[in-house]
mmCIF file of C-alpha atoms in Angstrom:
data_model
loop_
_atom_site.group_PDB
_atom_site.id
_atom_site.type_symbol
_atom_site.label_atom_id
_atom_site.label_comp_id
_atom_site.label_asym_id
_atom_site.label_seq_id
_atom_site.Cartn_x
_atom_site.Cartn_y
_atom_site.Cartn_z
ATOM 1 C CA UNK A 1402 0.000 0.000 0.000
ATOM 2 C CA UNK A 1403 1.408 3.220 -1.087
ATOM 3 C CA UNK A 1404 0.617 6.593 0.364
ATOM 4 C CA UNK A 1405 1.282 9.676 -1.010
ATOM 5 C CA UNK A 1406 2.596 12.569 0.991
ATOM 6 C CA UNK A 1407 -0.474 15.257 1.717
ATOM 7 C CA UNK A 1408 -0.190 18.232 -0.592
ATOM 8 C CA UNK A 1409 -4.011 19.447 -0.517
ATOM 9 C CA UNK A 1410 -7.284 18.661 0.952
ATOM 10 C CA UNK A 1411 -8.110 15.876 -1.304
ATOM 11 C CA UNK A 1412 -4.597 14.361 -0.824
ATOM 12 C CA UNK A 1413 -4.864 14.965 3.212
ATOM 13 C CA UNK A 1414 -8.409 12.796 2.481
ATOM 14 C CA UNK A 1415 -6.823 10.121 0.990
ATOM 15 C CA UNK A 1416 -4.187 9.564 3.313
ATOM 16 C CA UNK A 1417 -6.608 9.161 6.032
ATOM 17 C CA UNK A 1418 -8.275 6.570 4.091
ATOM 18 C CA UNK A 1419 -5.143 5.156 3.638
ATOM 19 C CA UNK A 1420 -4.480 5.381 6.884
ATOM 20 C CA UNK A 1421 -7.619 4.398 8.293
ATOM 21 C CA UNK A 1422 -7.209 1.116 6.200
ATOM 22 C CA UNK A 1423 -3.856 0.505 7.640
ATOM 23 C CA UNK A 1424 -4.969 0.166 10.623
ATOM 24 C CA UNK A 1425 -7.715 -1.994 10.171
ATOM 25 C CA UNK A 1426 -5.126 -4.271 8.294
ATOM 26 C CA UNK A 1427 -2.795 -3.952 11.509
ATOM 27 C CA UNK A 1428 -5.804 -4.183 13.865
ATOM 28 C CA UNK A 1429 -6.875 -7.305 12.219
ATOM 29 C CA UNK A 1430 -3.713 -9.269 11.896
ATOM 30 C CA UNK A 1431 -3.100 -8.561 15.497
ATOM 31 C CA UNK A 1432 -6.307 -10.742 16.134
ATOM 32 C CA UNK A 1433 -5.372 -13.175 13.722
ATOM 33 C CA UNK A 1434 -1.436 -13.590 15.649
ATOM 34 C CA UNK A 1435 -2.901 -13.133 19.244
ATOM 35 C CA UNK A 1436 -5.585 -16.007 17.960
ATOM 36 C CA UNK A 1437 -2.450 -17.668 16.521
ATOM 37 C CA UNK A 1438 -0.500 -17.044 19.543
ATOM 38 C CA UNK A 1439 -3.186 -17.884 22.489
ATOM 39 C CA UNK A 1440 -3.428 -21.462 21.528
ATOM 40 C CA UNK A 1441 -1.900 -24.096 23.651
ATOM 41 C CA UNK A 1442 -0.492 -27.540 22.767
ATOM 42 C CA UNK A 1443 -0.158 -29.283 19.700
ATOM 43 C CA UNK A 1444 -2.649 -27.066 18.525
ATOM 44 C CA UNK A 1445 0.104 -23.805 19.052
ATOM 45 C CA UNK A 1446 2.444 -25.581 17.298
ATOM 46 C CA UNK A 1447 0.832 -26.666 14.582
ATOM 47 C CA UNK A 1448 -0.063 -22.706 13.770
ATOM 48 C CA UNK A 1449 3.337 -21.636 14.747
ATOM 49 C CA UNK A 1450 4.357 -24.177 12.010
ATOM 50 C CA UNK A 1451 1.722 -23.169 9.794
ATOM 51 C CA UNK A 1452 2.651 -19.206 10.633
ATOM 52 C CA UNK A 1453 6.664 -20.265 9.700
ATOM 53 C CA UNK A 1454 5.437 -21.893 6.479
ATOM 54 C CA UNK A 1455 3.312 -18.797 5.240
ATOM 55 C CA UNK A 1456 6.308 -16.595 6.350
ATOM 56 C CA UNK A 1457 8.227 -18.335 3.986
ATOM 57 C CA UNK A 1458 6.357 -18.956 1.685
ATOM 58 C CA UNK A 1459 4.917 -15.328 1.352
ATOM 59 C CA UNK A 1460 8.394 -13.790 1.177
ATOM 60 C CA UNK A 1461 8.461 -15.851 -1.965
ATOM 61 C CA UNK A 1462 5.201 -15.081 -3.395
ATOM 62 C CA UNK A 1463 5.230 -11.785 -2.019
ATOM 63 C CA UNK A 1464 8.352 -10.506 -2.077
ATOM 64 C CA UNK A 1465 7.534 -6.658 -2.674
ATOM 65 C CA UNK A 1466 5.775 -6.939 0.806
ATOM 66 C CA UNK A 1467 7.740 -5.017 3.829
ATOM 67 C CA UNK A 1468 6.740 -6.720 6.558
ATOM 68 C CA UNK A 1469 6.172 -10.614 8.088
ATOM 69 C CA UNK A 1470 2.487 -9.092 8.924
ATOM 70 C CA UNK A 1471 2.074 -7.872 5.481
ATOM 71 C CA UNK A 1472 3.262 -11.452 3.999
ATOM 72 C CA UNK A 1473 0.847 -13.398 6.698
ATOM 73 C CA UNK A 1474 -1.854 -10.897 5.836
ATOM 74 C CA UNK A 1475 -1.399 -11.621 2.396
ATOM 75 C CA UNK A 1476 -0.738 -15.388 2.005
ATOM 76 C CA UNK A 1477 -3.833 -15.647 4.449
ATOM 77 C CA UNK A 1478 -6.139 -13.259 2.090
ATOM 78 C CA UNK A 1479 -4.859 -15.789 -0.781
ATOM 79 C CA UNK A 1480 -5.216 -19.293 0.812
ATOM 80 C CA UNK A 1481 -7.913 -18.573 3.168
ATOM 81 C CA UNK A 1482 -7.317 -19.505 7.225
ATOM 82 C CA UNK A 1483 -6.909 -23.202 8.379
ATOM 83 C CA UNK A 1484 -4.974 -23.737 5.155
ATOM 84 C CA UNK A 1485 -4.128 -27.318 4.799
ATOM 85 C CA UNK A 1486 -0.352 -26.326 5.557
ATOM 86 C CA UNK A 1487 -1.584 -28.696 9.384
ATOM 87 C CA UNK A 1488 -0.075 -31.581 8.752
ATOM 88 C CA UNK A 1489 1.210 -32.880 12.102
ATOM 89 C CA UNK A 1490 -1.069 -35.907 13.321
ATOM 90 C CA UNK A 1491 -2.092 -36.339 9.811
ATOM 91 C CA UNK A 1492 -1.671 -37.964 6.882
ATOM 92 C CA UNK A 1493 -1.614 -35.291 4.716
ATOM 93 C CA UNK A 1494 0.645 -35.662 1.476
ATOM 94 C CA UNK A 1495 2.397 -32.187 0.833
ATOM 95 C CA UNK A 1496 2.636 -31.623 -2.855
ATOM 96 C CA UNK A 1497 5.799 -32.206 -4.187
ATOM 97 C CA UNK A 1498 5.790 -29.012 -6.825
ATOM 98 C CA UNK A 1499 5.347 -26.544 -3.863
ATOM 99 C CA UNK A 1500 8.342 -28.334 -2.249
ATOM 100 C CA UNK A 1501 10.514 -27.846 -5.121
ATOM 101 C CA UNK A 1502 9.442 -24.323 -6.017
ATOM 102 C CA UNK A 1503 10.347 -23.592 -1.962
ATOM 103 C CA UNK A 1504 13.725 -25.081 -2.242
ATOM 104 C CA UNK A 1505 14.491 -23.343 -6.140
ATOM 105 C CA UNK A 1506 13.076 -20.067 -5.297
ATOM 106 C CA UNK A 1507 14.516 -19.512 -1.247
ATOM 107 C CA UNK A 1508 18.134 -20.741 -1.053
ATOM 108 C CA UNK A 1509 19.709 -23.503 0.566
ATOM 109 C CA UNK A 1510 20.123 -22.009 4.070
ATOM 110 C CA UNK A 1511 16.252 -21.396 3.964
ATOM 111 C CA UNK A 1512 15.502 -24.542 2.147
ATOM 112 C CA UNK A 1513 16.649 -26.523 5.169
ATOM 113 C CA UNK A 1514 14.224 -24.588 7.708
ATOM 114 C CA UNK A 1515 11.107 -25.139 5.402
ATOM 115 C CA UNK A 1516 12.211 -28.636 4.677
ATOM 116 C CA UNK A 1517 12.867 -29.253 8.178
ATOM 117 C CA UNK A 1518 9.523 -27.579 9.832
ATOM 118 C CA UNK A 1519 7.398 -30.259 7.492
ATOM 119 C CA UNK A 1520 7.008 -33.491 9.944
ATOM 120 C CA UNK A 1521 8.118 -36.929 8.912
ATOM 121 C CA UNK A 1522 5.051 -38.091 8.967
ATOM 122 C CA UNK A 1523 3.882 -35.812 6.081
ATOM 123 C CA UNK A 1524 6.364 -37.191 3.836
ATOM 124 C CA UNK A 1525 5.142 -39.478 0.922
ATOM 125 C CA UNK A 1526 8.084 -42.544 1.747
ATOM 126 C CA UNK A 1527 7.144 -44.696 -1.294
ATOM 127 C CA UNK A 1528 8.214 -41.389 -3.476
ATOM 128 C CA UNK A 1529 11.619 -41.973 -4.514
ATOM 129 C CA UNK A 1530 12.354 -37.969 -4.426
ATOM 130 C CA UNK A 1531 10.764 -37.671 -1.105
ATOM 131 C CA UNK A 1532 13.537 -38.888 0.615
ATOM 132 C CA UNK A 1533 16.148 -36.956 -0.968
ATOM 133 C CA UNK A 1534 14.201 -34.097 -0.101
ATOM 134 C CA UNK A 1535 13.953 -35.315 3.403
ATOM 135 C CA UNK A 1536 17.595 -35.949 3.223
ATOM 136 C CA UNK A 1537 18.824 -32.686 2.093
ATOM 137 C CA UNK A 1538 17.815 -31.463 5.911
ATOM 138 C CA UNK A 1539 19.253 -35.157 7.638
ATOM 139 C CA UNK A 1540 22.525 -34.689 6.244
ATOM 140 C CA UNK A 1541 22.939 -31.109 7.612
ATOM 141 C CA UNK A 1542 21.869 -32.502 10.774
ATOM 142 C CA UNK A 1543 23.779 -35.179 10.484
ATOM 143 C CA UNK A 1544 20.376 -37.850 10.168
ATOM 144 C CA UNK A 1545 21.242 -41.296 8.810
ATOM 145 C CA UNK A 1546 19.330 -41.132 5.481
ATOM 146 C CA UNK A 1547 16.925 -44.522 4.463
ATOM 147 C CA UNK A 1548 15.626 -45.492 1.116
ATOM 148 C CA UNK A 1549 12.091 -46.540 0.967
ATOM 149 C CA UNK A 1550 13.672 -49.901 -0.673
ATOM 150 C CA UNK A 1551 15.243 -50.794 3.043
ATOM 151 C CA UNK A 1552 13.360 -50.033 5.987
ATOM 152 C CA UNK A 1553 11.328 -46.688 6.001
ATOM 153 C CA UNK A 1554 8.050 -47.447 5.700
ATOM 154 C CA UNK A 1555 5.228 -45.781 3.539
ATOM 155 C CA UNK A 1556 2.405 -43.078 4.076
ATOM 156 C CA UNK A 1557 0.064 -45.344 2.763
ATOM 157 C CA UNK A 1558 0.976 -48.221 4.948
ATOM 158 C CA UNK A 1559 2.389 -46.944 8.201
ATOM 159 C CA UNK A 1560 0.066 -44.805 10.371
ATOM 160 C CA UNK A 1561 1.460 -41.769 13.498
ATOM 161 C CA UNK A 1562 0.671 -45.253 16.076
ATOM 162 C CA UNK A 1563 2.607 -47.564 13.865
ATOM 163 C CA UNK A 1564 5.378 -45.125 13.732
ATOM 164 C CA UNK A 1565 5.985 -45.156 17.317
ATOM 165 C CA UNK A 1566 5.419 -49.237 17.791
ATOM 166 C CA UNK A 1567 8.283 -51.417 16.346
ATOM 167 C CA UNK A 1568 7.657 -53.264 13.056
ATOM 168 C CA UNK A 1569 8.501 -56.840 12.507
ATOM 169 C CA UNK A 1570 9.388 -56.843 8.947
ATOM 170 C CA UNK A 1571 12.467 -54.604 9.843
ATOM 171 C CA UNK A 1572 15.010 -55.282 12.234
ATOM 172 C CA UNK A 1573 15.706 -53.526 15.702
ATOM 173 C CA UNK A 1574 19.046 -52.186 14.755
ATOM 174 C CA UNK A 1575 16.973 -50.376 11.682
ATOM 175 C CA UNK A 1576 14.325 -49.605 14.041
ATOM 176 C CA UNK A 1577 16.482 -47.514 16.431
ATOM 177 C CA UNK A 1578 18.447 -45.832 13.945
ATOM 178 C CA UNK A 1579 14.787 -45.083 12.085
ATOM 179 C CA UNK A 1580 13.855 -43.284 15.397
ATOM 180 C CA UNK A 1581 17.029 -41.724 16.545
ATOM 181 C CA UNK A 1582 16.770 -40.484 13.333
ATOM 182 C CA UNK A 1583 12.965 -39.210 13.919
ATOM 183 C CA UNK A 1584 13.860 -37.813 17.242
ATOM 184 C CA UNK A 1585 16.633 -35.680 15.879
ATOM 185 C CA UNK A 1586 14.398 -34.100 13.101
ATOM 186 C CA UNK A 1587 11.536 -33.787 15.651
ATOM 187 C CA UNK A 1588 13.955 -32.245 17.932
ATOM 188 C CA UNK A 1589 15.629 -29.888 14.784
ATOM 189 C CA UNK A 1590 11.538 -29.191 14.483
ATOM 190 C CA UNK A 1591 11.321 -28.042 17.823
ATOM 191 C CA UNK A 1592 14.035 -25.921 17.783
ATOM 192 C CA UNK A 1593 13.014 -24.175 14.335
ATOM 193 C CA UNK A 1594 9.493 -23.961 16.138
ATOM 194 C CA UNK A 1595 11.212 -21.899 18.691
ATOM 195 C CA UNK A 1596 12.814 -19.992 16.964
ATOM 196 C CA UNK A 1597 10.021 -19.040 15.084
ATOM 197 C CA UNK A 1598 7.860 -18.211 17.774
ATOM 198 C CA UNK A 1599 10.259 -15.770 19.086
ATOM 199 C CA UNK A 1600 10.349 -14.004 15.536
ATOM 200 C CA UNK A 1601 6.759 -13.777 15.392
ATOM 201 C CA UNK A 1602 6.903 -12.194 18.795
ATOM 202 C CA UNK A 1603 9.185 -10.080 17.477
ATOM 203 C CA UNK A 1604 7.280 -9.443 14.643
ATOM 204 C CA UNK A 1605 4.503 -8.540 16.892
ATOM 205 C CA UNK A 1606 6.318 -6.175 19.070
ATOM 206 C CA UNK A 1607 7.370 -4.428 15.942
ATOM 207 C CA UNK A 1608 3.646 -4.466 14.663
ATOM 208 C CA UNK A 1609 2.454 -3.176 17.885
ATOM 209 C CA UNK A 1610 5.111 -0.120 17.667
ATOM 210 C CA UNK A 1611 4.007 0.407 13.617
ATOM 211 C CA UNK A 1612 0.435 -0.135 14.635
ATOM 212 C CA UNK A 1613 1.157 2.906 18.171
ATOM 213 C CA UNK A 1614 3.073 5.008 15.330
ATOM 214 C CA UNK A 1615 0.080 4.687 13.197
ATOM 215 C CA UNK A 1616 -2.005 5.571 15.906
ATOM 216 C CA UNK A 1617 -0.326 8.493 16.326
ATOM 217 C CA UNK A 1618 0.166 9.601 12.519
ATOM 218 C CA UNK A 1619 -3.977 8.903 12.610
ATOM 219 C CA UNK A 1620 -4.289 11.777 15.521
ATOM 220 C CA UNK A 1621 -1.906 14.448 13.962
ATOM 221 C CA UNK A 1622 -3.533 13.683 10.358
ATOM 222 C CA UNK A 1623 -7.451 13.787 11.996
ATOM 223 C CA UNK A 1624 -5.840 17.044 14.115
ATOM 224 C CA UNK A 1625 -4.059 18.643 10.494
ATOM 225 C CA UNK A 1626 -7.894 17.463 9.530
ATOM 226 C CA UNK A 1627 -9.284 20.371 11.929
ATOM 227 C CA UNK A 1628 -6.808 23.107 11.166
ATOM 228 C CA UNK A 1629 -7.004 22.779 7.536
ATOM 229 C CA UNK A 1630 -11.575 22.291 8.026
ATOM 230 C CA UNK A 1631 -10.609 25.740 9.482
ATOM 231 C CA UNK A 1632 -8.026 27.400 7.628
ATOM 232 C CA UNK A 1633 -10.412 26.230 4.681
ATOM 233 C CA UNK A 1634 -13.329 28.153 6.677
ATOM 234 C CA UNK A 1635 -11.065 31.110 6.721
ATOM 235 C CA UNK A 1636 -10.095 30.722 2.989
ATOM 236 C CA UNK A 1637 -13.269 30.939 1.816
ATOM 237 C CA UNK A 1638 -14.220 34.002 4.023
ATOM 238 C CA UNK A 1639 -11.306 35.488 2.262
ATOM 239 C CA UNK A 1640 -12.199 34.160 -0.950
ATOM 240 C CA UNK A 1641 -15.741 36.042 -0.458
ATOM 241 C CA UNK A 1642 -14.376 38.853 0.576
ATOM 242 C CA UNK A 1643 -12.230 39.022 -2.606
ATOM 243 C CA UNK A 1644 -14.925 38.283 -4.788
ATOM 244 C CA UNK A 1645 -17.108 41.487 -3.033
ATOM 245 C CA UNK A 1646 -13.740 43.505 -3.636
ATOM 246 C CA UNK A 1647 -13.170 42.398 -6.837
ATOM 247 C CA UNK A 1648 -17.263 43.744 -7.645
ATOM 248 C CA UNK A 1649 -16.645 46.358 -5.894
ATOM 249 C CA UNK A 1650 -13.322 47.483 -7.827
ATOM 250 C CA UNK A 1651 -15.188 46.328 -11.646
ATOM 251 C CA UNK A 1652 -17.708 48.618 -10.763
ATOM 252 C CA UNK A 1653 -14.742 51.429 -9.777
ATOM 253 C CA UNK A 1654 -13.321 50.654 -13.358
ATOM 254 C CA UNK A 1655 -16.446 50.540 -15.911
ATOM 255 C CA UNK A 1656 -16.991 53.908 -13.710
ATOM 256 C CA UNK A 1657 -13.546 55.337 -14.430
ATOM 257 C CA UNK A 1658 -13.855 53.797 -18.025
ATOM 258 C CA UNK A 1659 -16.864 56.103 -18.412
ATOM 259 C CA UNK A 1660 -15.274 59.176 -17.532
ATOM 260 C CA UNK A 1661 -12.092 58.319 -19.202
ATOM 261 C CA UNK A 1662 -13.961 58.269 -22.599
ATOM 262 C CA UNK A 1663 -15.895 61.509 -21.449
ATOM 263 C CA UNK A 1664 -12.427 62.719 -21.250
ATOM 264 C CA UNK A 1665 -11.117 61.675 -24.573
ATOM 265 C CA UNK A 1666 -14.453 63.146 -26.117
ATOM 266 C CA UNK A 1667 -13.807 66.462 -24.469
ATOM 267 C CA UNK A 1668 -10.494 66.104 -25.594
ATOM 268 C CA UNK A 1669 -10.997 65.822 -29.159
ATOM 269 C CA UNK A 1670 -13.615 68.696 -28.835
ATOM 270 C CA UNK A 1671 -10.919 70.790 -27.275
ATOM 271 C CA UNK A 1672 -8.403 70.105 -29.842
ATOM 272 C CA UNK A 1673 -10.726 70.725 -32.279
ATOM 273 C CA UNK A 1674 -11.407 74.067 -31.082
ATOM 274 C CA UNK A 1675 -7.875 74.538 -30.202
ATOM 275 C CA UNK A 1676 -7.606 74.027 -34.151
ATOM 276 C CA UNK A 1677 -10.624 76.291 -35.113
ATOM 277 C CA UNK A 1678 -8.674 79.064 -32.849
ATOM 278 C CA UNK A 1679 -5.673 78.202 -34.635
ATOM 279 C CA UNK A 1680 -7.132 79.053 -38.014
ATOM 280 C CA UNK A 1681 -9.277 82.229 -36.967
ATOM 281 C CA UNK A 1682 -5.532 83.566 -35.322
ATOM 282 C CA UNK A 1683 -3.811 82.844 -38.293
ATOM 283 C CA UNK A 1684 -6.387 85.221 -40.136
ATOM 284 C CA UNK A 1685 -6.232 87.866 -37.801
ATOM 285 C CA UNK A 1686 -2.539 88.090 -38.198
ATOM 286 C CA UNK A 1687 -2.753 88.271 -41.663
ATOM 287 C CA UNK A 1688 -5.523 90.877 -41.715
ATOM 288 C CA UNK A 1689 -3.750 92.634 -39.192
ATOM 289 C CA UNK A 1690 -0.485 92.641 -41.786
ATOM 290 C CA UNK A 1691 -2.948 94.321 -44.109
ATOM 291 C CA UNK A 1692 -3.675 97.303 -41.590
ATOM 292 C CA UNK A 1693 -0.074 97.899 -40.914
ATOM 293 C CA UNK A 1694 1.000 97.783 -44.349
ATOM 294 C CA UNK A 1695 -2.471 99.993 -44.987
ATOM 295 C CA UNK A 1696 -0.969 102.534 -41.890
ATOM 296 C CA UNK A 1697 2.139 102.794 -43.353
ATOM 297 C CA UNK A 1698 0.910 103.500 -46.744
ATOM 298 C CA UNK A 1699 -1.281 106.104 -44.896
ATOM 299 C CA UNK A 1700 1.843 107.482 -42.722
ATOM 300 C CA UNK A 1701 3.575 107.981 -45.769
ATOM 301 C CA UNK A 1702 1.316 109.696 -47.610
ATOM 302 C CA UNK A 1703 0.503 112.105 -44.546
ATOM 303 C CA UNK A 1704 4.258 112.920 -44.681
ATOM 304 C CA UNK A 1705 3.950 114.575 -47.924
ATOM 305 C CA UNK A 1706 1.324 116.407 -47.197
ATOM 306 C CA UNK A 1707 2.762 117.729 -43.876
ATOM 307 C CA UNK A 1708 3.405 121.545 -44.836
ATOM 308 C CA UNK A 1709 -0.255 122.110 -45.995
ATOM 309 C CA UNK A 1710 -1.715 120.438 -43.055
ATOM 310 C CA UNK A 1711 0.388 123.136 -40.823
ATOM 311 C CA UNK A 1712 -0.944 125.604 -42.572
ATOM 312 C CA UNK A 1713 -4.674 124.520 -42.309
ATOM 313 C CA UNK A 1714 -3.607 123.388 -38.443
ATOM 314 C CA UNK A 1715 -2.846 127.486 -38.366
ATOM 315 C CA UNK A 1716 -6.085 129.132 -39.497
ATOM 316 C CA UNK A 1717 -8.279 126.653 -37.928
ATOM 317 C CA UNK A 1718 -6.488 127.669 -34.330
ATOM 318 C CA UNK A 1719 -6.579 131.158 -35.203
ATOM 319 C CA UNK A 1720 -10.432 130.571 -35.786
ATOM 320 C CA UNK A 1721 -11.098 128.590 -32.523
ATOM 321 C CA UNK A 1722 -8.880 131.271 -30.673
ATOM 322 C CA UNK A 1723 -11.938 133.695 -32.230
ATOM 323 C CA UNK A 1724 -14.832 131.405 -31.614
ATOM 324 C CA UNK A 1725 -13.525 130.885 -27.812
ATOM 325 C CA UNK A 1726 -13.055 134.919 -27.167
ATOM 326 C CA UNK A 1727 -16.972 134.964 -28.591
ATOM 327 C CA UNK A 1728 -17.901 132.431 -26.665
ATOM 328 C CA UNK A 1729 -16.563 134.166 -23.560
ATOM 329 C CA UNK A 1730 -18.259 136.966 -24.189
ATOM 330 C CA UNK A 1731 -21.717 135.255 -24.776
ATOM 331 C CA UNK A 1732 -21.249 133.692 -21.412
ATOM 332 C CA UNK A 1733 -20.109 137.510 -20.049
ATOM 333 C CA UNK A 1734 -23.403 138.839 -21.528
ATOM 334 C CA UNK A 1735 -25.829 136.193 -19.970
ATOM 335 C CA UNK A 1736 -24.390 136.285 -16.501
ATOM 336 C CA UNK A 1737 -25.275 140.178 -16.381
ATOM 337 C CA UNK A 1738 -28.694 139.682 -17.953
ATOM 338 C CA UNK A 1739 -29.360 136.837 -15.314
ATOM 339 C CA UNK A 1740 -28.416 139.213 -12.571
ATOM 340 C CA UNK A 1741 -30.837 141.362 -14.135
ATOM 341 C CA UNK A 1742 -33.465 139.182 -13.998
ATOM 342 C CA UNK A 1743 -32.709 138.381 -10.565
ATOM 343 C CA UNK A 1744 -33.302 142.309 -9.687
ATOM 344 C CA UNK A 1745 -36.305 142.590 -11.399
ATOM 345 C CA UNK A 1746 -37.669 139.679 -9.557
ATOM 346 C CA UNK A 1747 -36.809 141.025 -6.263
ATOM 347 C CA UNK A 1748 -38.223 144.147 -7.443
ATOM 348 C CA UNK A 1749 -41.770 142.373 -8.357
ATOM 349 C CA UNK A 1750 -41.745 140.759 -5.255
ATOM 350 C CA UNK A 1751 -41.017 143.759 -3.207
ATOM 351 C CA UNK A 1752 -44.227 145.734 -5.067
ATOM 352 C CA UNK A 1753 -46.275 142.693 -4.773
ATOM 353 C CA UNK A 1754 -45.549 143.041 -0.648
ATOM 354 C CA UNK A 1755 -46.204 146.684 -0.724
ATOM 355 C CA UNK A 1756 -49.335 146.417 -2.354
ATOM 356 C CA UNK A 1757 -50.466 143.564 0.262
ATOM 357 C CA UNK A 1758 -49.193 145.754 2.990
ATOM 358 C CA UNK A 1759 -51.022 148.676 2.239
ATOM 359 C CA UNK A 1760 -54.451 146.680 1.663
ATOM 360 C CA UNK A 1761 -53.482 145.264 5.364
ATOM 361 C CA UNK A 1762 -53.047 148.532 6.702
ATOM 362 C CA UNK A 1763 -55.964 149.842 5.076
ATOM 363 C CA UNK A 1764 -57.689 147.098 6.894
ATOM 364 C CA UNK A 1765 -56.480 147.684 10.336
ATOM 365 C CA UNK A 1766 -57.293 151.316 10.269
ATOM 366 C CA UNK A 1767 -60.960 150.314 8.836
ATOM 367 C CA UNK A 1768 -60.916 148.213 12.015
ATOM 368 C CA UNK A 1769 -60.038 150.917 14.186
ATOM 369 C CA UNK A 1770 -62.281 152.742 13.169
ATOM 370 C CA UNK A 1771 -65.253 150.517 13.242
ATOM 371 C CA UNK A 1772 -63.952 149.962 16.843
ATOM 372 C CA UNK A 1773 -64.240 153.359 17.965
#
């Protein structure tokens, strides 16, 4: 099982699946070895066997998997539990193709543990390659080897009871060597038994420790869970916030668009007056060329003409010298005749007040005398 290193939200998902899966695979091959494990007798070894076979055996068929777990969880999802790899007490015939693809495939050294963890009993003795299988482990342990043409007996004849009571169709001296022989593999079985038990606890210990790491990676990755549910949160509050601000600054633009192109049309208007000033200047200057070369035509013609126009400049200042010494004495003239006419109005008033006078004191003496 490969997982990927977390890079986004989807990727954090998966790995928790991943991860979640994990340990369900660890949780459940921790049942299957304590299940393994808690049995006692012949029972307990018979699955230790059984757990040393599919150890070997896995690494073979599985050899990209890691760990002993992963090969036991794997060789057990293949063949199924209570495989028919139990063959102590019974007279089960291992097949001889498995047997040689065991000894091709894992090496001499291991050859001789899987060779040697399958009981005697198991063997098919009226095979003539069974026993050089068989003897492959003797010889290492220094077992006497038999042929089934002397005194081993068959599978299909001899029976786990028969094996342990002597046989009279083969001597005593080939009888003891026949069970020294058995009690030296059985012994070499124990031992490899052993053995094996204390790598499967091994292998457990080391399960339990992947199986507490995982337990931990699962609480940082469901507590990276919570930090990225709320940096997410927070994302998207800033991701609505940008989207207002981004309305709010397309509306500030199509505005300023607007009155950029108001610009550019008053612009072009301007220029285009700017133009029609141009022109009208340009005509002005030109006309106003005309009047100074018409001026200095005129100045030049005045200059010629200069004596005469002193002359005339004379008599008509002689005349308004005249016309201002009449003038003063029209203005002499009608003072005095207004000062006259102030007199004579005085005068008319003055008679007017006599006249009233006397009538009054005409009056008063008519009084008088009425009075007296």
């Amino acid at each position: 099982m490969s997982v990927s290193a977390p890079g986004s939200l989807d990727a954090e998902l998966k790995y928790l699946s991943d991860v979640a899966q994990r340990e369900a695979e660890l949780k459940r091959l921790n049942e299957e070895i304590d299940m393994e494990l808690n049995l006692s007798g012949e029972d307990k070894e018979d699955k230790e066997d059984s757990l040393g076979k599919k150890a070997v055996l896995g690494k073979k068929l599985y050899p990209k998997a890691a760990t002993g777990a992963a090969v036991l969880g794997e060789v057990t999802n293949k063949y199924g539990r209570g495989s028919s790899d139990r063959v102590v007490g019974k007279q089960a015939k291992v097949e001889r193709p498995v047997v040689v693809e065991e000894e091709q495939v894992v090496g001499e050294g291991e050859s001789e543990v899987v060779m040697a963890s399958i009981p005697v009993a198991s063997l098919d003795m009226s095979d003539a390659s069974s026993p050089s299988l068989v003897g492959r482990s003797a010889q290492n342990n220094n077992v006497p080897l038999y042929s089934p043409s002397t005194e081993a007996p068959t599978e299909s004849s001899a029976s786990p009871s028969q094996l342990n009571s002597p046989n009279p169709e083969i001597g005593s001296a080939a009888q003891l060597r026949f069970q020294k022989a058995r009690i030296k593999s059985l012994t070499v079985q124990l031992q490899e038994q052993i053995s094996l038990k204390g790598i499967a606890e091994k292998s457990l210990s080391g399960l339990q420790k992947k199986f507490k790491a995982q337990s931990e990676d699962s609480k940082r990755m469901h507590k990276n869970i919570a930090d990225l549910t709320s940096s997410n949160a927070k994302l998207k509050g800033e991701v609505e916030r940008s989207g207002k601000d981004a309305e709010a600054y397309k509306r500030e633009v199509s505005s300023l668009k607007k009155e950029l192109n108001q610009e550019r049309k008053e612009k072009q208007q301007g220029e285009k007056e700017h133009r029609a000033r141009e022109i009208r200047l340009a005509r002005a200057l030109e006309e106003c060329d005309k009047f100074k070369k018409t001026l200095q035509d005129a100045t030049d013609e005045t200059k010629g003409m200069g004596t005469d126009y002193r002359k005339d400049k004379e008599k008509l200042k002689s005349q308004v010298r005249a016309l201002e010494r009449q003038r003063g004495e029209l203005l002499t003239a009608f003072k005095k005749q207004c000062k006259l006419i102030e007199v004579l109005k005085r005068q008319k008033v003055h008679t007017e007040a006599a006249k009233l006078l006397e009538f009054t004191e005409e009056e008063f003496v008519k009084v008088l005398d009425w009075g007296n």
